[in-house]
Amino acid sequence: MSDRYAVIGRPINHTKSPLIHGLFAEATGQALEYGAIEGELEGFEAQVLQLRSEGGLGMNITAPFKLRAFELADRRSERAQLARAANALKFEDGSIYAENFDGIGLLRDIEQNLGEPLRNRRVLLLGAGGAVRGALLPFLQAGPRELVIANRDMAKALTLRNELDHPRLRISRYEELDGQAFDIVVNATSASLTGELPPLPAGVLGGARLAYELAYGKGLTPFLRMAQAHGVARLADGVGMLVEQAAEAFAWWRGVRPETRAVIDRLTIPLE
Ligand code: NDP
């Protein structure tokens, strides 16, 4: 019997994880089975423990269970602790290990796939939810000149800044961004899921090298349209992040890092 893994979330019907991990397994010659589980709001923890008791070796966790997965774990990486969320679990030596690969997946996509290193750049992250929490540590470790977080709810942004007091990290209200310029602007809000645009002063995008939208498969979102209208050289959505975080989890579980380019190409839906 091959080794078992699964992704759990609610709803789970649109997940690409079984396809991605299936392609990784094929490419690396690893024998594994990777399923998708519709999480139950009442019974999420029992579902995780059941997979483990049936011999499962790990799971990916997606909305809305990342915090509960983090709490269920016995051991948590530094990244997961800062994110207060787990997007991957590993069952080993009787323990549940929690990791968060969302931020490192985003960073790899920006730096390696899109060729835009963060070092010495001014970077703007929109939002202060789970995705931004996951991105903060890897982004700061990449050495930006400045990392600014803008969020509607300033209390949330302030909590983040207080948890990670770092000389290059700054928080800002949207309106205070007016007149400022950034090299890389990342929309890590969930505004695009409902076709909305964060209240970003339009000029902020002028001069940016890259506008990155975390949502994927939605074509040109209002944020990407705004970036396009301001002549931003490079537009990207979050499909590369999705594949890169999966590759990190695969490497963590299996000890072998799969190539991502072909998988990203296969999943990419052109923006226009
Ligand atoms: P959360 O629910 O944790 O946070 C949502 C954030 O979006 C908050 O900061 C909220 O601001 C902000 N927001 C929501 N609507 C608006 C709006 N209309 N204008 C401005 N800000 C808004 O979500 P996540 O952090 O988990 O996810 C964020 C996005 O990233 C989603 O689109 C998700 O699909 C995507 N994602 C993509 C991944 C990938 O692999 N590509 C992985 C993980 C997430 P406030 O606090 O002020 O309410």
Tab-separated table of C-alpha atoms and ligand atoms in Angstrom:
chain	number	residue	atom	x	y	z
A	1	MET	CA	0.000	0.000	0.000
A	2	SER	CA	1.378	3.447	-0.877
A	3	ASP	CA	1.868	6.245	1.665
A	4	ARG	CA	-1.201	8.384	2.313
A	5	TYR	CA	-1.623	12.159	2.381
A	6	ALA	CA	-4.626	14.458	1.947
A	7	VAL	CA	-5.747	18.056	1.836
A	8	ILE	CA	-8.600	19.102	4.103
A	9	GLY	CA	-10.710	22.266	3.802
A	10	ARG	CA	-14.291	23.457	3.470
A	11	PRO	CA	-15.313	23.652	0.682
A	12	ILE	CA	-12.713	21.378	-0.888
A	13	ASN	CA	-14.209	20.632	-4.301
A	14	HIS	CA	-12.052	23.175	-6.184
A	15	THR	CA	-8.724	22.109	-4.643
A	16	LYS	CA	-5.783	21.633	-6.993
A	17	SER	CA	-3.613	19.932	-4.357
A	18	PRO	CA	-4.292	16.290	-5.373
A	19	LEU	CA	-3.397	17.160	-8.979
A	20	ILE	CA	-0.229	19.023	-7.936
A	21	HIS	CA	0.993	16.315	-5.556
A	22	GLY	CA	0.086	13.602	-8.077
A	23	LEU	CA	2.281	15.340	-10.671
A	24	PHE	CA	5.109	15.758	-8.144
A	25	ALA	CA	4.893	12.062	-7.184
A	26	GLU	CA	4.999	10.991	-10.821
A	27	ALA	CA	7.944	13.261	-11.615
A	28	THR	CA	9.991	12.145	-8.598
A	29	GLY	CA	9.026	8.461	-8.762
A	30	GLN	CA	7.463	8.515	-5.279
A	31	ALA	CA	4.658	6.062	-4.492
A	32	LEU	CA	1.965	7.968	-2.633
A	33	GLU	CA	-1.761	8.500	-2.532
A	34	TYR	CA	-3.082	12.033	-2.062
A	35	GLY	CA	-6.788	12.632	-1.423
A	36	ALA	CA	-9.136	15.512	-0.641
A	37	ILE	CA	-11.327	15.610	2.463
A	38	GLU	CA	-14.325	17.896	2.990
A	39	GLY	CA	-13.694	19.179	6.518
A	40	GLU	CA	-16.475	19.166	9.106
A	41	LEU	CA	-16.844	22.254	11.249
A	42	GLU	CA	-17.646	20.119	14.296
A	43	GLY	CA	-15.260	17.267	13.614
A	44	PHE	CA	-12.143	18.661	11.939
A	45	GLU	CA	-9.734	17.450	14.650
A	46	ALA	CA	-11.268	13.947	14.646
A	47	GLN	CA	-10.879	13.794	10.853
A	48	VAL	CA	-7.167	14.635	11.097
A	49	LEU	CA	-6.615	12.080	13.837
A	50	GLN	CA	-8.514	9.473	11.853
A	51	LEU	CA	-6.260	9.860	8.813
A	52	ARG	CA	-3.266	9.530	11.108
A	53	SER	CA	-4.682	6.414	12.799
A	54	GLU	CA	-5.220	4.872	9.358
A	55	GLY	CA	-1.515	5.255	8.603
A	56	GLY	CA	-1.610	8.698	6.930
A	57	LEU	CA	1.717	10.543	6.972
A	58	GLY	CA	0.711	14.167	6.455
A	59	MET	CA	-1.905	16.691	5.399
A	60	ASN	CA	-2.312	20.049	3.757
A	61	ILE	CA	-4.735	22.370	5.475
A	62	THR	CA	-6.747	25.044	3.781
A	63	ALA	CA	-9.454	27.514	4.788
A	64	PRO	CA	-11.013	27.653	7.310
A	65	PHE	CA	-8.963	25.183	9.357
A	66	LYS	CA	-5.390	26.574	9.393
A	67	LEU	CA	-5.621	27.909	12.945
A	68	ARG	CA	-7.261	24.744	14.281
A	69	ALA	CA	-4.571	22.618	12.629
A	70	PHE	CA	-1.921	24.790	14.273
A	71	GLU	CA	-3.567	24.311	17.673
A	72	LEU	CA	-3.897	20.558	17.197
A	73	ALA	CA	-0.167	20.096	16.545
A	74	ASP	CA	2.348	19.056	19.225
A	75	ARG	CA	5.285	20.846	17.582
A	76	ARG	CA	5.287	23.998	15.485
A	77	SER	CA	7.904	25.641	13.312
A	78	GLU	CA	8.849	29.277	13.890
A	79	ARG	CA	7.046	30.242	10.671
A	80	ALA	CA	3.879	28.503	11.794
A	81	GLN	CA	4.122	30.148	15.219
A	82	LEU	CA	4.334	33.618	13.733
A	83	ALA	CA	1.539	32.877	11.290
A	84	ARG	CA	-0.465	31.244	14.090
A	85	ALA	CA	-1.607	28.940	11.332
A	86	ALA	CA	-0.559	25.644	9.769
A	87	ASN	CA	-0.973	24.827	6.095
A	88	ALA	CA	0.854	21.507	6.393
A	89	LEU	CA	1.048	18.774	9.033
A	90	LYS	CA	3.402	15.827	9.300
A	91	PHE	CA	2.717	12.753	11.410
A	92	GLU	CA	6.003	11.332	12.653
A	93	ASP	CA	7.310	9.542	15.760
A	94	GLY	CA	3.912	9.819	17.434
A	95	SER	CA	3.858	13.630	17.079
A	96	ILE	CA	1.957	16.067	14.875
A	97	TYR	CA	4.295	18.677	13.391
A	98	ALA	CA	2.908	21.975	12.046
A	99	GLU	CA	4.435	24.036	9.259
A	100	ASN	CA	3.371	27.044	7.259
A	101	PHE	CA	4.746	27.123	3.731
A	102	ASP	CA	2.467	29.825	2.290
A	103	GLY	CA	4.940	32.646	2.868
A	104	ILE	CA	7.993	30.803	1.605
A	105	GLY	CA	5.969	29.638	-1.415
A	106	LEU	CA	5.047	33.239	-2.211
A	107	LEU	CA	8.640	34.376	-1.766
A	108	ARG	CA	10.016	31.641	-4.028
A	109	ASP	CA	7.503	32.482	-6.709
A	110	ILE	CA	8.400	36.166	-6.641
A	111	GLU	CA	12.163	35.735	-6.390
A	112	GLN	CA	12.869	32.598	-8.373
A	113	ASN	CA	10.035	32.210	-10.863
A	114	LEU	CA	9.380	35.883	-11.535
A	115	GLY	CA	13.001	36.967	-11.049
A	116	GLU	CA	12.324	39.827	-8.631
A	117	PRO	CA	14.559	39.553	-5.537
A	118	LEU	CA	13.276	41.459	-2.512
A	119	ARG	CA	16.727	42.525	-1.356
A	120	ASN	CA	16.950	46.325	-1.045
A	121	ARG	CA	13.501	46.769	-2.562
A	122	ARG	CA	10.541	48.661	-1.132
A	123	VAL	CA	7.774	46.116	-0.761
A	124	LEU	CA	4.110	46.783	-0.002
A	125	LEU	CA	1.888	44.025	1.370
A	126	LEU	CA	-1.853	44.713	1.333
A	127	GLY	CA	-3.817	42.937	4.084
A	128	ALA	CA	-3.075	41.664	7.561
A	129	GLY	CA	-4.778	38.267	7.539
A	130	GLY	CA	-3.384	34.752	7.544
A	131	ALA	CA	-1.512	35.067	4.248
A	132	VAL	CA	0.345	38.194	5.400
A	133	ARG	CA	1.148	36.574	8.747
A	134	GLY	CA	2.686	33.668	6.855
A	135	ALA	CA	4.664	35.939	4.536
A	136	LEU	CA	6.195	38.284	7.107
A	137	LEU	CA	9.088	36.209	8.369
A	138	PRO	CA	10.327	34.921	4.971
A	139	PHE	CA	9.886	38.387	3.444
A	140	LEU	CA	11.907	40.124	6.167
A	141	GLN	CA	14.595	37.443	5.921
A	142	ALA	CA	14.882	38.279	2.199
A	143	GLY	CA	16.286	41.708	3.148
A	144	PRO	CA	13.917	44.321	1.670
A	145	ARG	CA	14.863	47.981	2.140
A	146	GLU	CA	11.441	48.425	3.693
A	147	LEU	CA	8.372	46.228	4.126
A	148	VAL	CA	5.114	48.112	4.564
A	149	ILE	CA	1.827	46.477	5.568
A	150	ALA	CA	-1.388	48.342	4.795
A	151	ASN	CA	-4.720	47.148	6.136
A	152	ARG	CA	-8.200	48.604	6.662
A	153	ASP	CA	-8.315	47.342	10.230
A	154	MET	CA	-5.256	49.043	11.736
A	155	ALA	CA	-5.559	47.161	15.030
A	156	LYS	CA	-4.779	43.940	13.156
A	157	ALA	CA	-1.745	45.508	11.460
A	158	LEU	CA	-0.549	46.909	14.781
A	159	THR	CA	-0.780	43.496	16.448
A	160	LEU	CA	1.413	42.070	13.709
A	161	ARG	CA	3.990	44.832	14.052
A	162	ASN	CA	4.078	44.364	17.819
A	163	GLU	CA	4.561	40.622	17.479
A	164	LEU	CA	7.428	41.069	15.054
A	165	ASP	CA	9.212	44.249	15.948
A	166	HIS	CA	11.671	44.626	13.077
A	167	PRO	CA	13.508	47.805	11.944
A	168	ARG	CA	12.454	47.364	8.286
A	169	LEU	CA	8.778	46.647	9.026
A	170	ARG	CA	6.264	49.472	8.975
A	171	ILE	CA	2.478	49.606	9.038
A	172	SER	CA	0.367	52.162	7.244
A	173	ARG	CA	-3.208	53.214	6.607
A	174	TYR	CA	-4.185	53.012	2.949
A	175	GLU	CA	-4.651	56.761	2.641
A	176	GLU	CA	-1.170	57.409	4.059
A	177	LEU	CA	0.332	55.572	1.072
A	178	ASP	CA	-0.636	58.386	-1.275
A	179	GLY	CA	2.471	59.781	-2.961
A	180	GLN	CA	4.681	56.811	-2.027
A	181	ALA	CA	6.379	54.461	-4.474
A	182	PHE	CA	7.127	50.754	-4.164
A	183	ASP	CA	9.041	48.242	-6.280
A	184	ILE	CA	6.785	45.291	-5.496
A	185	VAL	CA	3.117	45.469	-4.456
A	186	VAL	CA	1.414	42.291	-3.242
A	187	ASN	CA	-2.354	42.085	-2.849
A	188	ALA	CA	-2.720	39.631	0.037
A	189	THR	CA	-6.247	40.755	0.894
A	190	SER	CA	-9.247	38.628	0.030
A	191	ALA	CA	-10.879	41.580	-1.791
A	192	SER	CA	-10.494	39.936	-5.214
A	193	LEU	CA	-12.544	36.923	-4.149
A	194	THR	CA	-15.597	39.216	-4.232
A	195	GLY	CA	-14.417	41.320	-7.162
A	196	GLU	CA	-13.448	44.246	-4.915
A	197	LEU	CA	-10.419	46.508	-4.882
A	198	PRO	CA	-8.543	47.420	-1.684
A	199	PRO	CA	-8.708	51.222	-1.099
A	200	LEU	CA	-5.230	51.741	-2.521
A	201	PRO	CA	-4.404	55.266	-3.755
A	202	ALA	CA	-3.974	54.670	-7.496
A	203	GLY	CA	-0.615	56.408	-7.884
A	204	VAL	CA	1.067	53.930	-5.514
A	205	LEU	CA	1.303	51.407	-8.355
A	206	GLY	CA	3.006	53.800	-10.754
A	207	GLY	CA	6.641	52.767	-11.067
A	208	ALA	CA	6.219	49.323	-9.494
A	209	ARG	CA	8.110	46.479	-11.189
A	210	LEU	CA	5.712	43.764	-10.084
A	211	ALA	CA	2.070	43.614	-8.975
A	212	TYR	CA	1.256	40.246	-7.426
A	213	GLU	CA	-2.258	39.017	-6.695
A	214	LEU	CA	-2.534	36.122	-4.243
A	215	ALA	CA	-5.870	34.928	-5.591
A	216	TYR	CA	-5.481	32.751	-8.696
A	217	GLY	CA	-7.436	31.583	-11.690
A	218	LYS	CA	-9.514	34.756	-11.727
A	219	GLY	CA	-7.872	36.489	-14.667
A	220	LEU	CA	-7.285	40.210	-14.309
A	221	THR	CA	-8.709	41.115	-10.906
A	222	PRO	CA	-9.551	44.776	-10.137
A	223	PHE	CA	-6.126	45.058	-8.460
A	224	LEU	CA	-4.279	43.679	-11.495
A	225	ARG	CA	-6.338	45.882	-13.824
A	226	MET	CA	-5.358	48.915	-11.785
A	227	ALA	CA	-1.698	47.858	-11.961
A	228	GLN	CA	-1.980	47.342	-15.709
A	229	ALA	CA	-3.526	50.791	-16.121
A	230	HIS	CA	-0.516	52.262	-14.299
A	231	GLY	CA	1.953	50.511	-16.555
A	232	VAL	CA	3.322	48.000	-14.017
A	233	ALA	CA	5.806	45.898	-15.981
A	234	ARG	CA	4.910	42.508	-14.540
A	235	LEU	CA	1.567	41.142	-13.354
A	236	ALA	CA	1.194	37.776	-11.635
A	237	ASP	CA	-1.449	35.779	-9.809
A	238	GLY	CA	-0.997	33.272	-6.980
A	239	VAL	CA	-0.802	30.053	-8.966
A	240	GLY	CA	2.989	29.947	-8.617
A	241	MET	CA	2.669	30.460	-4.865
A	242	LEU	CA	0.217	27.577	-4.698
A	243	VAL	CA	2.589	25.214	-6.499
A	244	GLU	CA	5.678	26.408	-4.589
A	245	GLN	CA	4.083	25.913	-1.158
A	246	ALA	CA	3.051	22.429	-2.296
A	247	ALA	CA	6.633	21.696	-3.367
A	248	GLU	CA	7.883	22.760	0.081
A	249	ALA	CA	5.407	20.415	1.774
A	250	PHE	CA	6.337	17.586	-0.607
A	251	ALA	CA	10.034	18.060	0.179
A	252	TRP	CA	9.284	18.166	3.932
A	253	TRP	CA	7.334	14.903	3.768
A	254	ARG	CA	9.343	12.982	1.183
A	255	GLY	CA	12.874	14.380	1.412
A	256	VAL	CA	12.945	15.193	-2.314
A	257	ARG	CA	12.163	18.560	-3.881
A	258	PRO	CA	10.120	18.369	-7.067
A	259	GLU	CA	10.565	20.682	-10.056
A	260	THR	CA	7.755	23.218	-10.182
A	261	ARG	CA	7.972	24.904	-13.616
A	262	ALA	CA	6.003	22.342	-15.613
A	263	VAL	CA	3.307	22.119	-12.931
A	264	ILE	CA	2.919	25.906	-12.764
A	265	ASP	CA	2.654	26.040	-16.547
A	266	ARG	CA	0.013	23.337	-16.531
A	267	LEU	CA	-2.120	25.131	-13.936
A	268	THR	CA	-1.704	28.674	-15.221
A	269	ILE	CA	-4.782	30.330	-16.654
A	270	PRO	CA	-3.679	33.317	-18.752
A	271	LEU	CA	-4.501	36.627	-17.079
A	272	GLU	CA	-6.126	38.089	-20.187
B	1	NDP	P1	-7.915	36.419	5.720
B	1	NDP	O1	-9.378	36.236	5.772
B	1	NDP	O2	-7.072	35.900	6.814
B	1	NDP	O3	-7.584	38.005	5.599
B	1	NDP	C1	-8.290	38.766	4.685
B	1	NDP	C2	-7.612	40.136	4.558
B	1	NDP	O4	-8.197	40.788	3.441
B	1	NDP	C3	-7.783	41.065	5.764
B	1	NDP	O5	-6.591	41.775	5.965
B	1	NDP	C4	-8.912	41.993	5.309
B	1	NDP	O6	-8.807	43.301	5.838
B	1	NDP	C5	-8.614	42.082	3.834
B	1	NDP	N1	-9.778	42.463	3.010
B	1	NDP	C6	-10.865	41.721	2.705
B	1	NDP	N2	-11.681	42.394	1.871
B	1	NDP	C7	-11.070	43.595	1.643
B	1	NDP	C8	-11.414	44.729	0.849
B	1	NDP	N3	-12.546	44.784	0.119
B	1	NDP	N4	-10.550	45.782	0.840
B	1	NDP	C9	-9.406	45.754	1.556
B	1	NDP	N5	-9.037	44.703	2.320
B	1	NDP	C10	-9.865	43.636	2.365
B	1	NDP	O7	-7.475	35.818	4.299
B	1	NDP	P2	-6.062	35.139	3.927
B	1	NDP	O8	-4.989	36.042	4.411
B	1	NDP	O9	-6.052	33.726	4.336
B	1	NDP	O10	-6.130	35.142	2.318
B	1	NDP	C11	-5.965	36.336	1.577
B	1	NDP	C12	-5.988	36.026	0.094
B	1	NDP	O11	-4.881	35.194	-0.261
B	1	NDP	C13	-7.219	35.282	-0.399
B	1	NDP	O12	-7.570	35.806	-1.668
B	1	NDP	C14	-6.737	33.846	-0.554
B	1	NDP	O13	-7.467	33.141	-1.522
B	1	NDP	C15	-5.309	34.083	-1.029
B	1	NDP	N6	-4.394	32.967	-0.737
B	1	NDP	C16	-3.710	32.426	-1.798
B	1	NDP	C17	-2.836	31.391	-1.595
B	1	NDP	C18	-2.086	30.807	-2.756
B	1	NDP	O14	-1.476	29.737	-2.611
B	1	NDP	N7	-2.054	31.463	-3.902
B	1	NDP	C19	-2.598	30.828	-0.241
B	1	NDP	C20	-3.312	31.514	0.809
B	1	NDP	C21	-4.198	32.541	0.552
B	1	NDP	P3	-9.439	43.737	7.266
B	1	NDP	O15	-8.578	43.103	8.312
B	1	NDP	O16	-9.319	45.204	7.263
B	1	NDP	O17	-10.851	43.208	7.264
